[in-house]
PDB file of C-alpha atoms in Angstrom:
ATOM      1  CA  MET A   1      41.914  10.742   6.630  1.00 84.00           C
ATOM      2  CA  ILE A   2      46.187  10.645   6.930  1.00 93.00           C
ATOM      3  CA  HIS A   3      46.089   7.408   5.151  1.00 92.00           C
ATOM      4  CA  ASP A   4      43.943   9.003   1.804  1.00 93.00           C
ATOM      5  CA  ASP A   5      46.201  12.335   2.823  1.00 94.00           C
ATOM      6  CA  ILE A   6      49.409  10.579   2.534  1.00 96.00           C
ATOM      7  CA  VAL A   7      48.302   8.579  -0.839  1.00 94.00           C
ATOM      8  CA  LYS A   8      47.446  11.793  -2.247  1.00 93.00           C
ATOM      9  CA  ARG A   9      51.155  13.920  -1.532  1.00 93.00           C
ATOM     10  CA  ALA A  10      53.869  11.190  -1.451  1.00 95.00           C
ATOM     11  CA  ALA A  11      54.527   8.764  -4.638  1.00 95.00           C
ATOM     12  CA  PRO A  12      54.143   4.897  -4.427  1.00 95.00           C
ATOM     13  CA  GLY A  13      57.394   3.811  -3.045  1.00 96.00           C
ATOM     14  CA  SER A  14      58.249   6.293  -0.233  1.00 97.00           C
ATOM     15  CA  SER A  15      59.238   5.374   2.662  1.00 98.00           C
ATOM     16  CA  ILE A  16      57.043   5.588   5.951  1.00 98.00           C
ATOM     17  CA  LEU A  17      57.032   4.913   9.379  1.00 98.00           C
ATOM     18  CA  ASP A  18      54.201   4.143  11.385  1.00 98.00           C
ATOM     19  CA  LEU A  19      54.215   4.425  15.243  1.00 97.00           C
ATOM     20  CA  PRO A  20      52.853   2.823  17.458  1.00 95.00           C
ATOM     21  CA  ALA A  21      51.584   0.122  14.229  1.00 94.00           C
ATOM     22  CA  GLY A  22      49.002  -1.024  16.616  1.00 91.00           C
ATOM     23  CA  ASN A  23      47.339  -4.088  14.617  1.00 92.00           C
ATOM     24  CA  GLY A  24      49.520  -3.368  11.132  1.00 94.00           C
ATOM     25  CA  LEU A  25      46.353  -2.894   9.833  1.00 95.00           C
ATOM     26  CA  PHE A  26      47.350   1.066   8.833  1.00 96.00           C
ATOM     27  CA  GLY A  27      50.882   0.201   7.465  1.00 96.00           C
ATOM     28  CA  GLU A  28      49.524  -3.105   5.587  1.00 95.00           C
ATOM     29  CA  HIS A  29      46.757  -0.767   3.657  1.00 96.00           C
ATOM     30  CA  LEU A  30      49.708   1.477   2.475  1.00 97.00           C
ATOM     31  CA  ARG A  31      52.056  -1.226   1.663  1.00 97.00           C
ATOM     32  CA  VAL A  32      49.394  -2.628  -0.633  1.00 97.00           C
ATOM     33  CA  LEU A  33      49.511   0.138  -2.555  1.00 97.00           C
ATOM     34  CA  GLY A  34      53.043   0.173  -3.100  1.00 97.00           C
ATOM     35  CA  TYR A  35      54.818   1.993  -0.052  1.00 98.00           C
ATOM     36  CA  ASP A  36      57.368   0.653   2.060  1.00 98.00           C
ATOM     37  CA  VAL A  37      55.855   0.991   5.476  1.00 98.00           C
ATOM     38  CA  THR A  38      57.762  -0.056   8.589  1.00 98.00           C
ATOM     39  CA  CYS A  39      55.800  -0.851  10.996  1.00 98.00           C
ATOM     40  CA  ALA A  40      57.005  -0.238  14.314  1.00 97.00           C
ATOM     41  CA  ASP A  41      55.623  -1.201  17.938  1.00 95.00           C
ATOM     42  CA  LEU A  42      55.957  -3.467  21.453  1.00 92.00           C
ATOM     43  CA  ASN A  43      52.856  -5.418  20.425  1.00 86.00           C
ATOM     44  CA  GLU A  44      54.375  -8.827  21.161  1.00 86.00           C
ATOM     45  CA  ALA A  45      51.502 -10.454  18.684  1.00 89.00           C
ATOM     46  CA  TYR A  46      53.343  -8.841  15.779  1.00 92.00           C
ATOM     47  CA  PRO A  47      57.170 -10.737  16.016  1.00 91.00           C
ATOM     48  CA  GLU A  48      57.335  -8.533  12.697  1.00 93.00           C
ATOM     49  CA  PHE A  49      57.643  -5.382  13.983  1.00 96.00           C
ATOM     50  CA  VAL A  50      60.472  -2.972  14.933  1.00 96.00           C
ATOM     51  CA  LYS A  51      60.510  -3.605  18.564  1.00 96.00           C
ATOM     52  CA  VAL A  52      60.848   0.118  19.489  1.00 95.00           C
ATOM     53  CA  ASN A  53      59.934   2.071  23.060  1.00 94.00           C
ATOM     54  CA  MET A  54      58.644   5.361  22.479  1.00 94.00           C
ATOM     55  CA  GLU A  55      59.923   6.699  25.615  1.00 92.00           C
ATOM     56  CA  GLU A  56      63.482   5.670  24.203  1.00 94.00           C
ATOM     57  CA  PRO A  57      65.342   7.384  21.291  1.00 96.00           C
ATOM     58  CA  LEU A  58      64.360   5.552  18.171  1.00 97.00           C
ATOM     59  CA  PRO A  59      66.533   2.738  16.516  1.00 97.00           C
ATOM     60  CA  PHE A  60      66.527   4.232  13.271  1.00 98.00           C
ATOM     61  CA  PRO A  61      69.365   6.677  11.655  1.00 97.00           C
ATOM     62  CA  SER A  62      68.548  10.318  10.520  1.00 97.00           C
ATOM     63  CA  GLU A  63      66.504  11.140   7.719  1.00 96.00           C
ATOM     64  CA  THR A  64      65.082   7.611   6.858  1.00 97.00           C
ATOM     65  CA  PHE A  65      61.810   7.469   6.079  1.00 98.00           C
ATOM     66  CA  ASP A  66      59.868  10.107   3.807  1.00 98.00           C
ATOM     67  CA  VAL A  67      56.837  10.266   5.778  1.00 98.00           C
ATOM     68  CA  THR A  68      55.998   9.492   9.401  1.00 98.00           C
ATOM     69  CA  VAL A  69      52.942   8.924  10.956  1.00 98.00           C
ATOM     70  CA  CYS A  70      52.342   8.624  14.846  1.00 97.00           C
ATOM     71  CA  MET A  71      48.855   8.225  15.348  1.00 96.00           C
ATOM     72  CA  GLU A  72      47.273   7.906  18.921  1.00 90.00           C
ATOM     73  CA  GLY A  73      50.778   7.092  20.458  1.00 89.00           C
ATOM     74  CA  ILE A  74      51.969  10.746  21.846  1.00 92.00           C
ATOM     75  CA  GLU A  75      49.702  11.333  24.670  1.00 90.00           C
ATOM     76  CA  HIS A  76      50.647   7.534  25.894  1.00 87.00           C
ATOM     77  CA  VAL A  77      54.419   8.891  26.692  1.00 89.00           C
ATOM     78  CA  LEU A  78      56.164  11.106  29.840  1.00 88.00           C
ATOM     79  CA  ARG A  79      58.788  12.293  27.482  1.00 90.00           C
ATOM     80  CA  GLN A  80      56.876  13.805  24.749  1.00 93.00           C
ATOM     81  CA  ARG A  81      59.258  16.280  23.627  1.00 94.00           C
ATOM     82  CA  GLN A  82      61.879  13.575  23.230  1.00 95.00           C
ATOM     83  CA  LEU A  83      59.384  11.425  21.007  1.00 96.00           C
ATOM     84  CA  LEU A  84      58.684  14.569  18.950  1.00 97.00           C
ATOM     85  CA  SER A  85      61.706  15.316  18.650  1.00 96.00           C
ATOM     86  CA  GLU A  86      62.722  11.970  17.465  1.00 97.00           C
ATOM     87  CA  LEU A  87      60.193  11.860  14.629  1.00 98.00           C
ATOM     88  CA  VAL A  88      61.342  14.853  13.344  1.00 98.00           C
ATOM     89  CA  ARG A  89      64.609  13.360  13.127  1.00 97.00           C
ATOM     90  CA  VAL A  90      64.160  10.193  11.506  1.00 98.00           C
ATOM     91  CA  THR A  91      61.704  12.065   8.587  1.00 98.00           C
ATOM     92  CA  LYS A  92      63.895  13.675   5.876  1.00 97.00           C
ATOM     93  CA  ALA A  93      63.793  17.180   4.821  1.00 96.00           C
ATOM     94  CA  GLY A  94      61.000  17.868   3.178  1.00 96.00           C
ATOM     95  CA  GLY A  95      59.127  14.672   4.453  1.00 97.00           C
ATOM     96  CA  LEU A  96      55.677  14.963   6.369  1.00 98.00           C
ATOM     97  CA  ILE A  97      55.220  14.062   9.903  1.00 98.00           C
ATOM     98  CA  TYR A  98      51.790  13.413  10.625  1.00 98.00           C
ATOM     99  CA  ILE A  99      50.225  13.467  14.436  1.00 98.00           C
ATOM    100  CA  SER A 100      46.971  12.546  15.490  1.00 96.00           C
ATOM    101  CA  THR A 101      46.200  12.543  19.223  1.00 93.00           C
ATOM    102  CA  PRO A 102      43.020  13.229  21.989  1.00 92.00           C
ATOM    103  CA  ASN A 103      42.004  16.837  20.800  1.00 90.00           C
ATOM    104  CA  VAL A 104      42.314  18.931  24.325  1.00 87.00           C
ATOM    105  CA  SER A 105      41.826  21.747  22.069  1.00 82.00           C
ATOM    106  CA  CYS A 106      38.088  20.700  22.113  1.00 79.00           C
ATOM    107  CA  LEU A 107      35.335  23.237  23.659  1.00 80.00           C
ATOM    108  CA  TRP A 108      33.707  19.778  25.062  1.00 75.00           C
ATOM    109  CA  SER A 109      37.673  19.234  26.535  1.00 73.00           C
ATOM    110  CA  ARG A 110      37.693  22.548  27.697  1.00 78.00           C
ATOM    111  CA  ILE A 111      34.748  22.631  29.659  1.00 77.00           C
ATOM    112  CA  VAL A 112      35.749  19.119  30.927  1.00 75.00           C
ATOM    113  CA  LEU A 113      38.755  21.306  32.395  1.00 70.00           C
ATOM    114  CA  LEU A 114      36.481  23.837  34.095  1.00 74.00           C
ATOM    115  CA  MET A 115      34.157  21.212  35.718  1.00 76.00           C
ATOM    116  CA  CYS A 116      36.475  18.341  36.345  1.00 78.00           C
ATOM    117  CA  GLY A 117      39.611  19.256  36.324  1.00 71.00           C
ATOM    118  CA  TYR A 118      41.385  17.106  33.654  1.00 70.00           C
ATOM    119  CA  PHE A 119      40.879  17.644  30.653  1.00 66.00           C
ATOM    120  CA  TYR A 120      38.392  14.938  28.244  1.00 64.00           C
ATOM    121  CA  GLN A 121      39.739  11.594  27.840  1.00 65.00           C
ATOM    122  CA  PHE A 122      42.555  11.973  30.054  1.00 68.00           C
ATOM    123  CA  LYS A 123      40.831  10.812  33.325  1.00 73.00           C
ATOM    124  CA  PRO A 124      43.321  10.600  35.990  1.00 71.00           C
ATOM    125  CA  SER A 125      41.879   7.454  37.264  1.00 59.00           C
ATOM    126  CA  ALA A 126      42.483   6.045  34.801  1.00 55.00           C
ATOM    127  CA  GLN A 127      46.469   6.122  34.599  1.00 55.00           C
ATOM    128  CA  LEU A 128      48.697   2.976  35.392  1.00 57.00           C
ATOM    129  CA  ILE A 129      52.015   3.988  37.347  1.00 56.00           C
ATOM    130  CA  GLY A 130      55.050   3.506  36.092  1.00 56.00           C
ATOM    131  CA  ASP A 131      58.312   5.004  35.328  1.00 53.00           C
ATOM    132  CA  GLU A 132      59.448   6.891  32.011  1.00 52.00           C
ATOM    133  CA  ARG A 133      60.971   3.787  30.741  1.00 54.00           C
ATOM    134  CA  SER A 134      58.528   1.639  31.322  1.00 55.00           C
ATOM    135  CA  THR A 135      56.940  -0.597  28.473  1.00 55.00           C
ATOM    136  CA  PHE A 136      53.120  -1.262  29.542  1.00 56.00           C
ATOM    137  CA  ASP A 137      50.687   1.328  28.284  1.00 59.00           C
ATOM    138  CA  LYS A 138      50.167   3.823  30.706  1.00 61.00           C
ATOM    139  CA  GLY A 139      46.964   5.515  29.092  1.00 72.00           C
ATOM    140  CA  HIS A 140      46.185   8.907  28.405  1.00 74.00           C
ATOM    141  CA  ILE A 141      48.980  10.617  30.461  1.00 82.00           C
ATOM    142  CA  SER A 142      50.292  13.754  28.724  1.00 82.00           C
ATOM    143  CA  PRO A 143      47.707  16.080  26.375  1.00 87.00           C
ATOM    144  CA  ILE A 144      48.811  18.431  24.394  1.00 90.00           C
ATOM    145  CA  ASP A 145      47.168  21.224  22.642  1.00 87.00           C
ATOM    146  CA  VAL A 146      47.486  22.366  19.023  1.00 87.00           C
ATOM    147  CA  TYR A 147      49.560  25.442  19.920  1.00 83.00           C
ATOM    148  CA  THR A 148      52.147  23.419  21.840  1.00 88.00           C
ATOM    149  CA  LEU A 149      52.470  20.570  19.633  1.00 92.00           C
ATOM    150  CA  GLY A 150      53.120  23.570  16.657  1.00 89.00           C
ATOM    151  CA  TYR A 151      55.514  25.319  19.087  1.00 87.00           C
ATOM    152  CA  VAL A 152      57.569  22.335  19.794  1.00 92.00           C
ATOM    153  CA  MET A 153      57.713  20.837  16.124  1.00 94.00           C
ATOM    154  CA  ALA A 154      58.840  23.939  14.968  1.00 90.00           C
ATOM    155  CA  ALA A 155      61.442  24.609  17.563  1.00 91.00           C
ATOM    156  CA  ARG A 156      62.506  21.040  15.803  1.00 93.00           C
ATOM    157  CA  GLY A 157      62.463  22.130  12.587  1.00 93.00           C
ATOM    158  CA  ALA A 158      59.227  20.997  11.261  1.00 95.00           C
ATOM    159  CA  GLY A 159      56.801  23.735  10.003  1.00 91.00           C
ATOM    160  CA  LEU A 160      53.138  23.220  10.578  1.00 90.00           C
ATOM    161  CA  VAL A 161      51.270  22.303   7.367  1.00 91.00           C
ATOM    162  CA  PHE A 162      47.350  21.758   8.463  1.00 90.00           C
ATOM    163  CA  ALA A 163      45.633  21.486  11.502  1.00 90.00           C
ATOM    164  CA  THR A 164      42.453  19.492  11.647  1.00 90.00           C
ATOM    165  CA  ALA A 165      39.646  16.944  13.328  1.00 87.00           C
ATOM    166  CA  ASP A 166      38.575  13.702  12.458  1.00 83.00           C
ATOM    167  CA  ARG A 167      34.847  13.969  13.370  1.00 72.00           C
ATOM    168  CA  VAL A 168      32.876  17.081  15.669  1.00 71.00           C
ATOM    169  CA  LYS A 169      32.468  15.511  19.179  1.00 63.00           C
ATOM    170  CA  LYS A 170      29.053  15.372  19.207  1.00 66.00           C
ATOM    171  CA  ALA A 171      28.910  17.075  22.800  1.00 64.00           C
ATOM    172  CA  VAL A 172      29.660  20.267  21.755  1.00 63.00           C
ATOM    173  CA  VAL A 173      26.832  20.345  19.429  1.00 62.00           C
ATOM    174  CA  VAL A 174      24.288  19.220  22.095  1.00 58.00           C
ATOM    175  CA  CYS A 175      25.764  21.406  24.883  1.00 66.00           C
ATOM    176  CA  PRO A 176      24.178  24.510  24.950  1.00 67.00           C
ATOM    177  CA  LEU A 177      27.491  25.842  27.132  1.00 68.00           C
ATOM    178  CA  ALA A 178      29.816  24.868  24.161  1.00 65.00           C
ATOM    179  CA  VAL A 179      27.775  26.629  21.694  1.00 66.00           C
ATOM    180  CA  VAL A 180      27.754  29.700  23.826  1.00 73.00           C
ATOM    181  CA  LEU A 181      31.447  29.369  24.765  1.00 74.00           C
ATOM    182  CA  TYR A 182      32.537  29.306  20.762  1.00 70.00           C
ATOM    183  CA  PRO A 183      32.536  32.560  19.787  1.00 75.00           C
ATOM    184  CA  PHE A 184      34.270  33.962  22.944  1.00 74.00           C
ATOM    185  CA  ALA A 185      36.957  31.319  23.159  1.00 71.00           C
ATOM    186  CA  ARG A 186      37.716  31.791  19.163  1.00 70.00           C
ATOM    187  CA  TRP A 187      37.650  35.658  19.813  1.00 73.00           C
ATOM    188  CA  SER A 188      40.198  34.947  23.301  1.00 71.00           C
ATOM    189  CA  ALA A 189      42.225  33.239  21.201  1.00 66.00           C
ATOM    190  CA  ALA A 190      42.943  35.317  18.644  1.00 67.00           C
ATOM    191  CA  HIS A 191      43.287  38.766  20.407  1.00 67.00           C
ATOM    192  CA  ILE A 192      45.653  37.062  22.745  1.00 62.00           C
ATOM    193  CA  HIS A 193      47.880  35.720  19.500  1.00 62.00           C
ATOM    194  CA  ARG A 194      47.851  39.045  18.248  1.00 62.00           C
ATOM    195  CA  ARG A 195      49.230  40.468  21.238  1.00 59.00           C
ATOM    196  CA  LEU A 196      52.198  38.064  21.959  1.00 54.00           C
ATOM    197  CA  HIS A 197      54.902  37.954  19.955  1.00 49.00           C
ATOM    198  CA  SER A 198      56.410  34.882  18.365  1.00 53.00           C
ATOM    199  CA  ARG A 199      59.570  34.061  16.597  1.00 50.00           C
ATOM    200  CA  PHE A 200      57.870  30.653  15.663  1.00 46.00           C
ATOM    201  CA  PHE A 201      54.783  31.602  13.531  1.00 49.00           C
ATOM    202  CA  GLU A 202      53.936  34.613  11.494  1.00 50.00           C
ATOM    203  CA  ARG A 203      50.305  35.623  12.762  1.00 46.00           C
ATOM    204  CA  LYS A 204      48.398  35.971   9.774  1.00 45.00           C
ATOM    205  CA  GLU A 205      49.320  32.919   8.682  1.00 47.00           C
ATOM    206  CA  ALA A 206      48.831  30.799  12.020  1.00 48.00           C
ATOM    207  CA  HIS A 207      45.688  32.248  12.806  1.00 50.00           C
ATOM    208  CA  PRO A 208      43.279  30.621  10.915  1.00 57.00           C
ATOM    209  CA  ALA A 209      45.367  27.282  11.070  1.00 60.00           C
ATOM    210  CA  TYR A 210      45.203  27.039  14.687  1.00 63.00           C
ATOM    211  CA  PHE A 211      41.916  28.871  15.514  1.00 65.00           C
ATOM    212  CA  ASN A 212      39.501  26.869  12.670  1.00 76.00           C
ATOM    213  CA  LEU A 213      36.026  25.402  13.654  1.00 78.00           C
ATOM    214  CA  ARG A 214      37.302  21.585  13.193  1.00 82.00           C
ATOM    215  CA  VAL A 215      39.896  22.223  15.868  1.00 82.00           C
ATOM    216  CA  PHE A 216      37.227  24.150  18.123  1.00 81.00           C
ATOM    217  CA  THR A 217      34.487  20.781  17.974  1.00 81.00           C
ATOM    218  CA  GLY A 218      36.382  17.833  16.889  1.00 83.00           C
ATOM    219  CA  ARG A 219      37.374  14.184  18.328  1.00 84.00           C
ATOM    220  CA  SER A 220      40.710  14.109  17.729  1.00 88.00           C
ATOM    221  CA  LEU A 221      43.618  16.244  16.554  1.00 92.00           C
ATOM    222  CA  ILE A 222      45.019  15.412  13.368  1.00 93.00           C
ATOM    223  CA  ALA A 223      48.149  17.898  11.970  1.00 94.00           C
ATOM    224  CA  ALA A 224      50.713  17.203   9.739  1.00 95.00           C
ATOM    225  CA  PHE A 225      54.480  19.094   9.452  1.00 95.00           C
ATOM    226  CA  ARG A 226      57.229  19.631   7.120  1.00 96.00           C
ATOM    227  CA  LYS A 227      60.494  19.014   7.822  1.00 96.00           C
ATOM    228  CA  THR A 228      62.307  22.480   6.845  1.00 89.00           C
ATOM    229  CA  SER A 229      65.479  22.086   8.468  1.00 69.00           C
ATOM    230  CA  HIS A 230      68.384  19.624   8.922  1.00 57.00           C
ATOM    231  CA  ASP A 231      69.787  21.259  12.304  1.00 48.00           C
ATOM    232  CA  LEU A 232      67.764  20.374  15.220  1.00 47.00           C
ATOM    233  CA  ARG A 233      70.126  22.122  17.618  1.00 42.00           C
ATOM    234  CA  GLY A 234      67.789  25.381  17.758  1.00 39.00           C
ATOM    235  CA  PRO A 235      64.260  26.843  16.846  1.00 35.00           C
ATOM    236  CA  ALA A 236      63.682  27.109  12.849  1.00 34.00           C
ATOM    237  CA  ILE A 237      61.551  29.946  11.674  1.00 31.00           C
ATOM    238  CA  ARG A 238      59.498  28.768   9.195  1.00 33.00           C
ATOM    239  CA  THR A 239      60.646  30.774   5.693  1.00 32.00           C
ATOM    240  CA  ASP A 240      59.527  27.822   3.488  1.00 37.00           C
ATOM    241  CA  ALA A 241      56.704  25.415   4.399  1.00 37.00           C
ATOM    242  CA  ALA A 242      54.134  25.471   2.533  1.00 40.00           C
ATOM    243  CA  PRO A 243      51.058  27.619   2.883  1.00 35.00           C
ATOM    244  CA  LEU A 244      49.008  26.524   6.209  1.00 36.00           C
ATOM    245  CA  ARG A 245      45.451  25.450   5.689  1.00 39.00           C
ATOM    246  CA  CYS A 246      42.424  26.489   7.877  1.00 34.00           C
ATOM    247  CA  GLY A 247      41.323  22.605   8.655  1.00 37.00           C
ATOM    248  CA  SER A 248      41.018  21.399   5.076  1.00 38.00           C
ATOM    249  CA  ILE A 249      43.399  18.827   3.391  1.00 37.00           C
ATOM    250  CA  ASP A 250      41.767  18.868   0.028  1.00 37.00           C
ATOM    251  CA  GLU A 251      45.195  20.540  -1.594  1.00 35.00           C
ATOM    252  CA  PRO A 252      48.418  18.704  -2.191  1.00 37.00           C
ATOM    253  CA  ILE A 253      51.106  19.765  -0.135  1.00 36.00           C
ATOM    254  CA  LEU A 254      53.763  17.773  -0.618  1.00 42.00           C
ATOM    255  CA  ARG A 255      55.074  15.241  -2.791  1.00 39.00           C
ATOM    256  CA  THR A 256      58.439  13.176  -1.979  1.00 40.00           C
ATOM    257  CA  SER A 257      60.566  11.199  -4.395  1.00 40.00           C
ATOM    258  CA  GLN A 258      62.643   8.442  -4.309  1.00 38.00           C
TER     259      GLN A 258
END
């Protein structure tokens, strides 16, 4: 999904950071299409990758990349806010930042939290112990919901473009409790949002982007952000970001230029 969206929005030749790159297939597919892809990871099996520890500041100058991609990475680090800040820093003004992570805003994950005390895919017994700078994979240790992700990115100068999910979690469809809870969860979220003042999101725009059905039912959260500010010292009000999409990525949002 992210691959196709990049092809639609970014011109060939655009510089792209893929972190963590995993086996490199995602970056290779884009490279074949003419994109300048930098794969970064700690995977020793791929010596051609730039060695990057996501718990540390990224070893790239500010505003290096037109597009930055972090698929299934931010949930593996303890210094999650620092990583998000670094992703924004190395992205050019006007560039896109794609984030995917297990969707704890999904109704099924909320039910698991209610019944078990932890989010779905974040089982405590599956986590490994290590300090912040450890380079081994710590597993899923840092859940983040769609609202917090949008808040943190806005505070770093990146406005939300869209929030969606990859596919529907089957348990949401077959679980009667999830079906019953959906309208109440949607109403409650919207009601609270209307009552709380936010410096970061204009109410009428933020509502459809955050409270769409895809986010409520999807397994993995996928969000795109557009860097709108050079200054990362304080929060950025979204004044020139592209219109938010309600779980849809069908229309072009950004066309990067070299």
